[in-house]
Short mmCIF file of C-alpha atoms in Angstrom, two decimals:
data_model
loop_
_atom_site.label_atom_id
_atom_site.label_comp_id
_atom_site.label_asym_id
_atom_site.label_seq_id
_atom_site.Cartn_x
_atom_site.Cartn_y
_atom_site.Cartn_z
CA MET F 1 81.85 143.72 129.76
CA TYR F 2 84.07 140.65 130.12
CA ALA F 3 87.79 141.34 130.51
CA LEU F 4 89.02 138.09 128.98
CA GLY F 5 89.47 138.50 125.26
CA SER F 6 88.82 142.23 125.16
CA SER F 7 91.71 144.63 124.69
CA ASN F 8 89.36 147.43 125.76
CA PHE F 9 88.56 145.88 129.14
CA MET F 10 91.48 143.61 130.05
CA LYS F 11 93.61 144.76 132.95
CA PRO F 12 97.23 145.86 132.42
CA MET F 13 99.66 142.95 132.59
CA ARG F 14 102.06 143.03 135.51
CA PHE F 15 104.47 140.26 134.69
CA ALA F 16 105.79 139.60 138.17
CA GLY F 17 104.86 135.99 137.74
CA ALA F 18 103.89 133.26 140.18
CA GLY F 19 103.78 129.50 140.01
CA ILE F 20 105.41 128.21 136.85
CA LEU F 21 105.92 131.82 135.69
CA GLY F 22 107.64 132.80 138.93
CA SER F 23 111.28 133.85 139.26
CA ASP F 24 111.69 132.59 142.84
CA GLN F 25 114.10 129.66 142.74
CA LEU F 26 112.69 128.14 145.92
CA GLN F 27 109.11 128.17 144.66
CA ASN F 28 109.90 127.37 141.03
CA PRO F 29 113.24 125.54 141.03
CA ASP F 30 113.08 124.08 137.53
CA PHE F 31 111.77 127.03 135.52
CA TYR F 32 112.60 130.16 137.56
CA ASN F 33 115.32 131.40 135.21
CA TRP F 34 113.66 130.53 131.90
CA ASN F 35 112.62 133.15 129.36
CA LYS F 36 108.84 133.36 129.58
CA VAL F 37 106.17 134.76 127.27
CA PHE F 38 102.55 135.22 128.35
CA VAL F 39 99.96 135.29 125.55
CA ARG F 40 96.56 136.69 126.51
CA TYR F 41 93.22 135.17 125.67
CA CYS F 42 91.87 136.82 122.56
CA ASP F 43 89.62 134.69 120.37
CA GLY F 44 87.24 132.48 122.37
CA ALA F 45 88.39 129.26 120.70
CA SER F 46 91.81 128.54 122.20
CA PHE F 47 93.66 130.12 119.27
CA SER F 48 92.09 127.75 116.75
CA GLY F 49 89.50 129.72 114.78
CA ASP F 50 89.79 131.15 111.28
CA ALA F 51 86.48 132.37 109.86
CA GLU F 52 84.07 135.23 109.31
CA GLY F 53 80.62 135.29 110.84
CA ARG F 54 77.60 137.52 110.60
CA ALA F 55 76.39 139.28 113.74
CA GLN F 56 72.72 140.00 114.45
CA ASP F 57 73.18 143.64 113.50
CA GLY F 58 74.54 142.63 110.11
CA SER F 59 78.17 143.41 110.82
CA THR F 60 80.93 140.91 110.07
CA LEU F 61 82.81 139.16 112.87
CA HIS F 62 86.37 138.05 112.17
CA PHE F 63 87.71 135.04 114.06
CA ARG F 64 91.48 134.85 113.71
CA GLY F 65 92.76 132.91 116.71
CA LEU F 66 94.75 130.45 114.62
CA ARG F 67 96.48 133.22 112.68
CA ILE F 68 97.27 135.02 115.94
CA TYR F 69 98.86 131.87 117.40
CA GLN F 70 100.92 131.39 114.24
CA ALA F 71 102.01 135.04 114.16
CA VAL F 72 103.02 134.99 117.84
CA ILE F 73 105.14 131.85 117.47
CA ASP F 74 106.67 133.09 114.21
CA GLU F 75 107.72 136.35 115.86
CA LEU F 76 109.13 134.58 118.90
CA MET F 77 111.17 132.28 116.67
CA GLU F 78 112.60 135.34 114.92
CA LYS F 79 113.47 136.91 118.29
CA GLY F 80 115.52 133.95 119.46
CA LEU F 81 113.19 131.09 120.34
CA ASN F 82 114.68 129.20 117.40
CA ASN F 83 117.95 129.07 119.36
CA ALA F 84 116.38 127.41 122.40
CA THR F 85 117.70 124.09 123.63
CA GLN F 86 114.63 123.55 125.82
CA ALA F 87 111.05 124.73 125.29
CA LEU F 88 107.78 124.24 127.13
CA LEU F 89 104.35 125.23 125.81
CA THR F 90 101.89 125.62 128.65
CA GLY F 91 98.59 127.24 129.52
CA CYS F 92 95.65 126.93 131.87
CA SER F 93 91.91 126.60 131.27
CA ALA F 94 91.21 127.71 127.67
CA GLY F 95 94.99 128.12 127.45
CA GLY F 96 95.35 124.52 128.56
CA LEU F 97 93.12 123.46 125.68
CA ALA F 98 95.20 125.65 123.35
CA THR F 99 98.30 123.83 124.58
CA ILE F 100 96.72 120.49 123.69
CA LEU F 101 95.56 121.74 120.29
CA HIS F 102 98.90 123.24 119.26
CA CYS F 103 101.41 121.00 121.04
CA ASP F 104 102.56 119.03 118.00
CA ASP F 105 102.70 122.12 115.80
CA PHE F 106 104.81 123.93 118.38
CA SER F 107 107.17 120.97 118.67
CA ALA F 108 107.52 120.65 114.88
CA ARG F 109 109.06 124.12 114.70
CA PHE F 110 112.23 122.94 116.47
CA SER F 111 114.99 120.56 115.46
CA ARG F 112 114.94 117.08 116.94
CA ASP F 113 117.78 117.79 119.35
CA VAL F 114 115.69 120.39 121.23
CA SER F 115 113.74 119.19 124.28
CA VAL F 116 110.19 120.34 123.49
CA LYS F 117 107.31 119.38 125.75
CA CYS F 118 103.85 120.67 126.71
CA LEU F 119 102.03 121.16 130.01
CA ALA F 120 98.24 121.50 129.88
CA ASP F 121 96.69 122.82 133.09
CA ALA F 122 92.92 122.66 133.68
CA GLY F 123 92.27 122.33 129.96
CA PHE F 124 90.83 118.82 129.97
CA PHE F 125 87.23 119.77 129.31
CA LEU F 126 84.79 116.87 129.29
CA ASP F 127 81.86 115.89 127.14
CA VAL F 128 79.54 114.81 129.95
CA LYS F 129 75.84 115.16 130.51
CA ASP F 130 74.88 117.73 133.10
CA ILE F 131 72.77 116.71 136.08
CA SER F 132 69.57 117.26 134.09
CA GLY F 133 70.75 114.74 131.49
CA LYS F 134 71.59 117.23 128.74
CA ARG F 135 74.90 117.54 126.88
CA SER F 136 74.92 121.27 127.47
CA PHE F 137 78.67 121.71 127.08
CA TRP F 138 78.64 119.77 123.82
CA SER F 139 76.29 122.45 122.53
CA VAL F 140 78.76 125.15 123.58
CA TYR F 141 81.65 123.41 121.83
CA ASP F 142 79.54 122.66 118.77
CA GLY F 143 78.80 126.36 118.41
CA VAL F 144 82.48 127.28 118.72
CA VAL F 145 83.65 124.61 116.27
CA HIS F 146 81.24 125.62 113.53
CA LEU F 147 81.17 129.38 114.09
CA GLN F 148 84.95 129.70 114.12
CA ASN F 149 85.82 126.89 111.70
CA VAL F 150 88.40 125.14 113.87
CA ARG F 151 88.79 122.06 111.66
CA GLU F 152 92.32 122.99 110.57
CA VAL F 153 93.77 122.34 114.04
CA LEU F 154 91.88 119.08 114.65
CA PRO F 155 93.56 115.69 114.12
CA LYS F 156 92.83 114.32 110.65
CA ASP F 157 92.60 110.76 111.94
CA CYS F 158 89.86 111.85 114.33
CA LEU F 159 87.99 113.83 111.67
CA ALA F 160 87.99 110.75 109.43
CA ASN F 161 85.78 108.90 111.89
CA LYS F 162 84.10 111.44 114.16
CA GLU F 163 82.26 114.73 114.14
CA PRO F 164 84.50 117.82 114.40
CA THR F 165 82.93 118.78 117.73
CA GLU F 166 83.92 115.46 119.27
CA CYS F 167 87.46 115.95 117.98
CA PHE F 168 87.66 119.30 119.80
CA PHE F 169 87.42 117.59 123.20
CA PRO F 170 90.77 116.69 124.81
CA ALA F 171 89.76 113.05 125.36
CA GLU F 172 89.97 112.64 121.58
CA LEU F 173 92.78 115.10 120.95
CA ILE F 174 95.32 113.35 123.17
CA LYS F 175 95.00 110.13 121.18
CA SER F 176 96.80 111.78 118.27
CA ILE F 177 99.46 113.87 120.05
CA ARG F 178 103.05 112.68 119.64
CA THR F 179 104.88 115.34 121.68
CA PRO F 180 105.49 114.57 125.39
CA MET F 181 102.78 116.17 127.50
CA PHE F 182 102.08 116.66 131.20
CA ILE F 183 98.38 116.93 132.04
CA LEU F 184 97.61 118.80 135.25
CA ASN F 185 93.96 118.80 136.24
CA SER F 186 91.64 118.37 139.16
CA ALA F 187 89.22 115.47 138.89
CA TYR F 188 86.83 117.86 140.65
CA ASP F 189 87.66 120.86 138.48
CA SER F 190 85.70 123.71 140.03
CA TRP F 191 85.04 125.55 136.75
CA GLN F 192 83.73 122.44 135.05
CA ILE F 193 81.55 121.48 137.99
CA ARG F 194 79.99 124.95 137.91
CA ASN F 195 79.64 125.26 134.16
CA VAL F 196 79.66 121.77 132.63
CA LEU F 197 78.22 119.37 135.18
CA VAL F 198 75.93 121.77 137.03
CA PRO F 199 75.22 124.77 134.77
CA VAL F 200 72.57 127.22 135.91
CA SER F 201 70.14 125.83 133.35
CA SER F 202 70.27 122.39 134.98
CA ALA F 203 70.27 123.36 138.67
CA PRO F 204 68.97 126.83 139.49
CA ASP F 205 68.11 125.87 143.07
CA LYS F 206 70.05 127.17 146.06
CA PRO F 207 71.47 123.82 147.36
CA TRP F 208 73.41 123.26 144.14
CA SER F 209 74.51 126.88 144.05
CA SER F 210 76.10 126.45 147.47
CA CYS F 211 77.75 123.18 146.43
CA LYS F 212 79.22 124.76 143.31
CA ASP F 213 80.71 127.58 145.36
CA ASN F 214 82.57 125.18 147.64
CA ILE F 215 82.63 121.40 147.50
CA ARG F 216 82.61 121.29 151.29
CA ASN F 217 79.03 122.53 151.12
CA CYS F 218 77.87 119.55 149.06
CA ASN F 219 75.60 116.99 150.69
CA SER F 220 76.01 113.22 150.33
CA THR F 221 73.68 113.02 147.32
CA GLN F 222 75.58 115.76 145.51
CA ILE F 223 78.92 114.13 146.26
CA LYS F 224 77.55 110.91 144.77
CA VAL F 225 76.68 112.76 141.59
CA LEU F 226 80.21 114.15 141.48
CA ASP F 227 81.98 110.96 142.40
CA ALA F 228 80.17 107.61 142.38
CA SER F 229 79.28 105.19 139.61
CA VAL F 230 76.17 107.00 138.37
CA SER F 231 75.78 107.65 134.65
CA ILE F 232 76.90 111.28 134.86
CA ALA F 233 79.88 110.67 137.17
CA PHE F 234 82.31 113.47 136.40
CA ARG F 235 85.45 112.09 138.03
CA ASN F 236 85.04 108.62 136.56
CA THR F 237 84.69 110.06 133.06
CA MET F 238 87.86 112.10 133.45
CA VAL F 239 89.92 109.29 134.93
CA GLY F 240 88.71 106.88 132.24
CA ALA F 241 89.85 109.26 129.52
CA PHE F 242 93.43 109.04 130.77
CA LYS F 243 93.75 105.31 130.04
CA VAL F 244 95.14 106.22 126.63
CA VAL F 245 98.05 107.95 128.39
CA GLU F 246 99.16 104.77 130.18
CA ASP F 247 101.11 103.60 127.14
CA LYS F 248 102.72 107.00 126.51
CA GLU F 249 105.93 106.56 128.49
CA ASP F 250 107.11 110.16 128.10
CA TRP F 251 103.82 111.67 129.29
CA GLY F 252 102.95 112.77 132.81
CA LEU F 253 99.78 113.11 134.85
CA PHE F 254 98.98 115.02 138.03
CA ILE F 255 95.25 114.55 138.62
CA ASP F 256 94.35 115.64 142.13
CA SER F 257 91.00 115.70 143.91
CA CYS F 258 91.04 119.32 145.01
CA PHE F 259 88.13 121.65 144.26
CA THR F 260 90.12 124.13 142.20
CA HIS F 261 90.92 125.31 138.66
CA CYS F 262 94.25 126.42 137.15
CA GLN F 263 96.99 125.33 139.54
CA SER F 264 100.22 126.13 137.69
CA LEU F 265 99.85 129.92 137.83
CA TYR F 266 99.51 130.25 141.60
CA GLY F 267 102.40 129.78 143.97
CA ILE F 268 100.12 128.40 146.67
CA SER F 269 99.11 125.56 144.34
CA TRP F 270 102.33 125.12 142.41
CA ASN F 271 104.80 124.70 145.24
CA SER F 272 104.09 125.77 148.81
CA GLU F 273 103.63 124.25 152.23
CA ILE F 274 99.92 123.80 151.52
CA SER F 275 100.05 122.88 147.83
CA PRO F 276 98.41 119.61 146.71
CA ARG F 277 100.70 116.61 146.81
CA LEU F 278 100.54 113.28 145.01
CA GLY F 279 103.18 110.60 145.46
CA ASN F 280 104.67 112.90 148.11
CA LYS F 281 105.43 115.52 145.45
CA SER F 282 104.09 119.01 144.83
CA ILE F 283 102.97 119.94 141.33
CA ALA F 284 106.25 121.79 140.74
CA GLU F 285 108.30 118.77 141.81
CA ALA F 286 106.30 116.33 139.69
CA ALA F 287 106.34 118.58 136.61
CA GLY F 288 110.05 119.31 136.98
CA ASP F 289 110.95 115.64 137.39
CA TRP F 290 108.84 114.81 134.33
CA TYR F 291 110.32 117.54 132.12
CA HIS F 292 113.94 116.82 133.00
CA GLY F 293 113.53 113.05 133.01
CA ARG F 294 114.63 112.67 136.61
CA SER F 295 112.07 109.94 137.24
CA GLN F 296 110.02 107.55 135.15
CA GLY F 297 106.28 107.17 135.18
CA GLU F 298 105.24 110.58 136.55
CA LYS F 299 101.58 109.60 136.34
CA GLU F 300 99.60 110.21 139.50
CA ILE F 301 95.81 110.05 139.83
CA ASP F 302 94.41 110.96 143.22
CA CYS F 303 91.92 108.97 145.25
CA GLU F 304 88.30 110.12 145.52
CA TYR F 305 87.32 113.26 147.40
CA PRO F 306 87.78 113.89 150.33
CA CYS F 307 90.66 111.48 150.87
CA ASN F 308 93.59 113.84 150.16
CA PRO F 309 94.47 115.93 153.23
CA THR F 310 96.70 118.23 151.15
CA CYS F 311 93.68 119.72 149.35
CA SER F 312 93.64 123.00 151.21
CA GLY F 313 90.60 125.25 151.39
CA GLN F 314 92.94 128.13 150.53
CA LEU F 315 93.51 126.95 146.96
CA PRO F 316 92.18 129.21 144.18
CA PRO F 317 88.53 128.39 143.46
#
């Protein structure tokens, strides 16, 4: 059984914290002494579903991610979050998507004099064709959107012109978000390369399996698929989606070219001697400067792989 989303199989939480959750001032200088709350995965739709569905055995499935998110935030507000002068909603992977989906709602719960911002890590999932030419990940999202009825969290201006599934992708979501946001993502996101660009159904052969395990194993043809101006270019699609952020002065970007996924939760990625650097800053430095307004225009997009020497092979895969 899969541990994520299952209270029967998930491992006990040891909240020592690392990366942005860490309490070490040297490693996490801007957020080390903040009150932190970790919310586990639980619903399979980034805390956005609210529906019942029928299983094959006839039993009823209850999808309540949206209600869970609302209940968690309501309880935290009652326990003192409503007294905060600064707040940051963040998450990685599906939690990064949840951050994007709920950023404005989270911000709206505070008075205007509170500094509320959001940091989405590795949640910028793309609607791209896989290497066989199929929109396989669209099919995954389409199933989630309709099974769990996620329309309530989707931007109404997007729904007025597009299909709900398209509005569930971050490239559309960010067009409607008003709250300041910092997007942290790899343009060679290892999870998306394995599961979106090169799913098993599109490339069951061994050469692609080796490439997906470690980008250093990719041959020149595979790198071209990942990087160059072919129709399914993954990096180009991601970078192009961020053009809408250029005019958002209070937003930040840290888009590196490292073969990794979820960088804010690991000290080695967040702020260490071998963490990725853009503009001569670690992720922690860039995110801290953005949040506290110490510098303007914290928007960095890395050059193409393998140009960045700070992309260590020791980063989480």
